[in-house]
Tab-separated table of C-alpha atoms and ligand atoms in Angstrom:
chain	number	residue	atom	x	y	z
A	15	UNK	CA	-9.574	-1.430	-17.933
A	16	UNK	CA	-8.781	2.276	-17.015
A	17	UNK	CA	-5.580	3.784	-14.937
A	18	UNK	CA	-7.548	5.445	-11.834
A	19	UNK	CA	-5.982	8.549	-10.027
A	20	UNK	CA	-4.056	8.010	-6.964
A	21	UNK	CA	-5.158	9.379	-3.593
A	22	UNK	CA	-2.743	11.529	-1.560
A	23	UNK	CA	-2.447	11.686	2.000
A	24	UNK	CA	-4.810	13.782	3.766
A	25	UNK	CA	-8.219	12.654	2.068
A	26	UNK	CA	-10.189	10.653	4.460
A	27	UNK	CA	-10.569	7.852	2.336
A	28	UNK	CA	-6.944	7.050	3.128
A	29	UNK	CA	-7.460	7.916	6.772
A	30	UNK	CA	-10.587	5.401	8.140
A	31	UNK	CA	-11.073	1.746	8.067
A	32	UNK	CA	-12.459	0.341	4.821
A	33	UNK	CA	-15.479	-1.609	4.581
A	34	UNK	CA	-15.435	-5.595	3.556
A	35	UNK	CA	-16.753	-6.644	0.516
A	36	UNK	CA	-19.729	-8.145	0.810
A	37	UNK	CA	-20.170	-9.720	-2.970
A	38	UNK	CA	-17.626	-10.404	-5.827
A	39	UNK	CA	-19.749	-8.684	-8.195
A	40	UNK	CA	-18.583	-6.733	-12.061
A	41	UNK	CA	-18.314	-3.608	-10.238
A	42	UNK	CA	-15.462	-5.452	-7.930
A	43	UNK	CA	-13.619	-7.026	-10.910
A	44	UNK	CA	-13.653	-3.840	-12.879
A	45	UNK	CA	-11.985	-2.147	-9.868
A	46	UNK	CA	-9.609	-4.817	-9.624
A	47	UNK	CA	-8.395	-4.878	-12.954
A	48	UNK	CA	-8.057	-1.221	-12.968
A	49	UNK	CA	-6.138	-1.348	-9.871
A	50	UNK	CA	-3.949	-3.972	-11.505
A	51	UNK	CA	-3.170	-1.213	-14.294
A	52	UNK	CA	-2.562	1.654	-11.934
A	53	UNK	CA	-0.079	-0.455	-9.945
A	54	UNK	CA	1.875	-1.051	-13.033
A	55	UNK	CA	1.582	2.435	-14.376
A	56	UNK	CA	2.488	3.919	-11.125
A	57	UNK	CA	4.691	1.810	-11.017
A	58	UNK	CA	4.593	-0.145	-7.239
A	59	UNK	CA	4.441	-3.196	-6.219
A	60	UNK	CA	1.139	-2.784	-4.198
A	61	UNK	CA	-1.952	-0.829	-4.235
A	62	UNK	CA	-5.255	-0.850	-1.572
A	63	UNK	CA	-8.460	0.506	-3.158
A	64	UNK	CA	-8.412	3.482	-0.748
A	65	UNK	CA	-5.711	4.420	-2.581
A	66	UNK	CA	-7.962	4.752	-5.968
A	67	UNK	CA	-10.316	6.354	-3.677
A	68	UNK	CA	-12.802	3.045	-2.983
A	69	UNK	CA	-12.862	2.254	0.879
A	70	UNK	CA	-13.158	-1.522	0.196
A	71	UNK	CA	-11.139	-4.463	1.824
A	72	UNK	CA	-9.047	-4.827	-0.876
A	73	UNK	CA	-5.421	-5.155	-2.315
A	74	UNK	CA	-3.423	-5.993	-5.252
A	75	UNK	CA	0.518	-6.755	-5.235
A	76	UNK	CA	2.931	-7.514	-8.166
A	77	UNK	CA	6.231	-8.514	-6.601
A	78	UNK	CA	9.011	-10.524	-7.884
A	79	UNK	CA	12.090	-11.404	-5.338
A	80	UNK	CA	14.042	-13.135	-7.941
A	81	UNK	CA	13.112	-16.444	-7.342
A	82	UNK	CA	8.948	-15.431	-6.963
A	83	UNK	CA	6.823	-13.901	-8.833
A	84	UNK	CA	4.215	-12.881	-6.360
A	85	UNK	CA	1.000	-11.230	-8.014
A	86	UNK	CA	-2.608	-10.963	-6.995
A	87	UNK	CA	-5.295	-9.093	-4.668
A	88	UNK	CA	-6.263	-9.646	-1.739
A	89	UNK	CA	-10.348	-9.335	-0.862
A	90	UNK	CA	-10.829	-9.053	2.703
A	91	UNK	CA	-7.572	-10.158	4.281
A	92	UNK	CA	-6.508	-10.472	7.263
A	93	UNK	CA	-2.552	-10.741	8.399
A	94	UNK	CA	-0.770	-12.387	10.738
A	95	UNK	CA	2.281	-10.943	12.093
A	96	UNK	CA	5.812	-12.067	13.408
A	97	UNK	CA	7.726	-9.800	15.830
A	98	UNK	CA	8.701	-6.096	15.265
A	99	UNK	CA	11.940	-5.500	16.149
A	100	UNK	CA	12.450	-2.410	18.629
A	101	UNK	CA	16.082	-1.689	16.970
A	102	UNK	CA	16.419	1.931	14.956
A	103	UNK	CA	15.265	1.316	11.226
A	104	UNK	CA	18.182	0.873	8.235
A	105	UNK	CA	18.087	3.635	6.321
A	106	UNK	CA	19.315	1.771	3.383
A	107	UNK	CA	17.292	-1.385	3.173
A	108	UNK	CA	14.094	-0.567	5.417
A	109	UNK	CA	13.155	2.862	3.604
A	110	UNK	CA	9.902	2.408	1.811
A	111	UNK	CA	7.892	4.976	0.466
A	112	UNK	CA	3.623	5.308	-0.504
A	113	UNK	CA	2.003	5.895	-3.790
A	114	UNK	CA	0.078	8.041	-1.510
A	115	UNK	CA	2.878	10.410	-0.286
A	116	UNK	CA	4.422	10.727	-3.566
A	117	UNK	CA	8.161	10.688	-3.633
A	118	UNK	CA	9.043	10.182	-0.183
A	119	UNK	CA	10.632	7.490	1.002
A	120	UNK	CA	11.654	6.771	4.913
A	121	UNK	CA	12.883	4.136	7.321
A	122	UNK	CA	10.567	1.989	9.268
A	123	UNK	CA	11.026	-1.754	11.278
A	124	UNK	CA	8.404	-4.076	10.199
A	125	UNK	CA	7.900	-7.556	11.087
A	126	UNK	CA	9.953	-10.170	9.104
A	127	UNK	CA	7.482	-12.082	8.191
A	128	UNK	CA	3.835	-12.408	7.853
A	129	UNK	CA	0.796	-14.762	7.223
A	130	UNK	CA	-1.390	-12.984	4.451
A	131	UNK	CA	-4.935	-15.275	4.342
A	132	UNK	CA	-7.376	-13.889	2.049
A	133	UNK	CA	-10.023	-14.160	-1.030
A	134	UNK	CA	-9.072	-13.821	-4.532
A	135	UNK	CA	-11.380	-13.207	-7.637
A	136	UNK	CA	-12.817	-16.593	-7.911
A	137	UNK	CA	-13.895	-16.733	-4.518
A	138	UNK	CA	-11.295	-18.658	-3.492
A	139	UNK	CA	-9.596	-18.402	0.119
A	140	UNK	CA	-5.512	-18.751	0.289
A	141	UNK	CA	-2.828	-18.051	2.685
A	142	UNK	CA	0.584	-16.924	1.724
A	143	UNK	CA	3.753	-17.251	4.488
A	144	UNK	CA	5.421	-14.213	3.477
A	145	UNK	CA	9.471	-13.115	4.472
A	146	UNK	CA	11.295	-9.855	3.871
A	147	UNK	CA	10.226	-7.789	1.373
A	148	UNK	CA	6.697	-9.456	0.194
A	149	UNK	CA	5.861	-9.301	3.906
A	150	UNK	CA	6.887	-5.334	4.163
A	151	UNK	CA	4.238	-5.072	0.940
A	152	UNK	CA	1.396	-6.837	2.977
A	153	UNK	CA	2.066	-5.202	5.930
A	154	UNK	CA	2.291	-1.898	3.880
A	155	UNK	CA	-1.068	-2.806	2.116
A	156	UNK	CA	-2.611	-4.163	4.719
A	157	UNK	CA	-2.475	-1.008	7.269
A	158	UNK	CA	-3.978	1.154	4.144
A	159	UNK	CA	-7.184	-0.790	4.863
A	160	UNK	CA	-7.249	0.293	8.483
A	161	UNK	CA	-6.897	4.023	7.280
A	162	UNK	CA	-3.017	3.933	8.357
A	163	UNK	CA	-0.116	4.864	5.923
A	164	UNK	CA	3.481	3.946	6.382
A	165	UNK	CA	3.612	7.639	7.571
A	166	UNK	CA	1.778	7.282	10.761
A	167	UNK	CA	4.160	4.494	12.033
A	168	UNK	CA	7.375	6.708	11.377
A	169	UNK	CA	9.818	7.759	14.354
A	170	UNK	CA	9.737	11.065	15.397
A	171	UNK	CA	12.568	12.289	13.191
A	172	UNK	CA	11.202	10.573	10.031
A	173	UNK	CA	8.030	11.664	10.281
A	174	UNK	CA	8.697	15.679	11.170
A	175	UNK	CA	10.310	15.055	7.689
A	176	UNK	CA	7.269	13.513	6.145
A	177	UNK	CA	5.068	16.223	7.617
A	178	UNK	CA	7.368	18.971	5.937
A	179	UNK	CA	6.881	17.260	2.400
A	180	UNK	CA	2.845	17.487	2.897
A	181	UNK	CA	3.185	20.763	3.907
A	182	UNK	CA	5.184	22.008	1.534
A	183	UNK	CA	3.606	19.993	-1.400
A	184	UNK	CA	0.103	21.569	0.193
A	185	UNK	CA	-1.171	17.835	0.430
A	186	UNK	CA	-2.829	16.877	4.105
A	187	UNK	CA	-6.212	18.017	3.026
A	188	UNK	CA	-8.880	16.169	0.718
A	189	UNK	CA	-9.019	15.717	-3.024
A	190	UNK	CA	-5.789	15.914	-3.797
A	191	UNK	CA	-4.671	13.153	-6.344
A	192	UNK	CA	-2.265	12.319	-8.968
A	193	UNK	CA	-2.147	10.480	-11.991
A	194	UNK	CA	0.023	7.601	-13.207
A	195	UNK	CA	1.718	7.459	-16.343
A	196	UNK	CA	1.189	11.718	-16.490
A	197	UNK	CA	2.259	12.888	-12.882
A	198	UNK	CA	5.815	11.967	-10.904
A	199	UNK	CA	6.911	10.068	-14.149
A	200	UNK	CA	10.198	9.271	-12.188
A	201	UNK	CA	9.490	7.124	-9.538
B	307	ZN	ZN1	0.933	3.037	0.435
């Protein structure tokens, strides 16, 4: 089990749909234990395997809401949505931010909750009715495997803020990656 670099925004691996897995194989559990790993060392509470540079269907979440402990990946998911409210986003409790656009963090509606139905490492199918935060992380997750980042879904003002980070940081273009437990030790 190895920490893998993190992707930053602008490498197209982060930016196109990812491919479903087509076999649970050791190459597939070796990237999801190392994903498991870079989540912690990172440390989030969700990481897509675009993210680790691998355009594969997949996620992993570790996520405890004080009653919950919510871990495990998700192989080929698919999600289910509830409505998206049209209101302005809460600064304080709606900000999140994207292993991907390091240190950033910004305001953004999401659906309340959401139906997360996918395979797990034994082959096994399972559905999880998500609320409130858990279903912010699958949504989250889940767009990474359609090439989107929290970033794209921004309002105007939010994301001429986001676009001034990548500029400044020179990020936006390919290869540019960090690594957890060495880079951005403060999350
Ligand atoms: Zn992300």
């Amino acid at each position: 089990m190895k920490i893998r670099p993190i992707w930053i925004t602008g490498d197209p691996v982060l930016h196109q749909r990812a491919s479903e897995v087509a076999e649970i194989n050791d190459e597939i559990r070796e990237l999801i234990s190392d994903m498991y790993l870079t989540m912690e060392k990172a440390p989030g509470v969700g990481l897509a395997a675009p993210q680790v540079g691998v355009g594969l269907r997949i996620f992993v979440y570790d996520y405890n809401d004080g009653e919950n402990h919510y871990r495990g990946e998700a192989i080929n998911p698919t999600l289910e949505l509830g409505p998206i409210s049209q209101e302005w986003p809460d600064e304080e409790i709606e900000s999140e931010g994207c292993l991907s656009i390091p240190e950033e963090r910004h305001p953004l509606k999401r659906a309340l909750e959401a139906t997360l139905r996918a395979t797990d490492l034994s082959g096994k199918q399972y559905e999880i009715h998500a609320t409130g935060w858990l279903a912010r992380i699958f949504q989250h997750e889940y767009d990474h495997l359609d090439g989107l980042l929290y970033a794209d879904r921004l309002l105007k003002p939010y994301q001429r803020e986001v676009k001034k980070a990548i500029k400044f940081e020179g990020w936006g273009k390919p290869n540019n990656t960090w690594m957890p437990g060495e880079d951005y030790l403060e999350p």
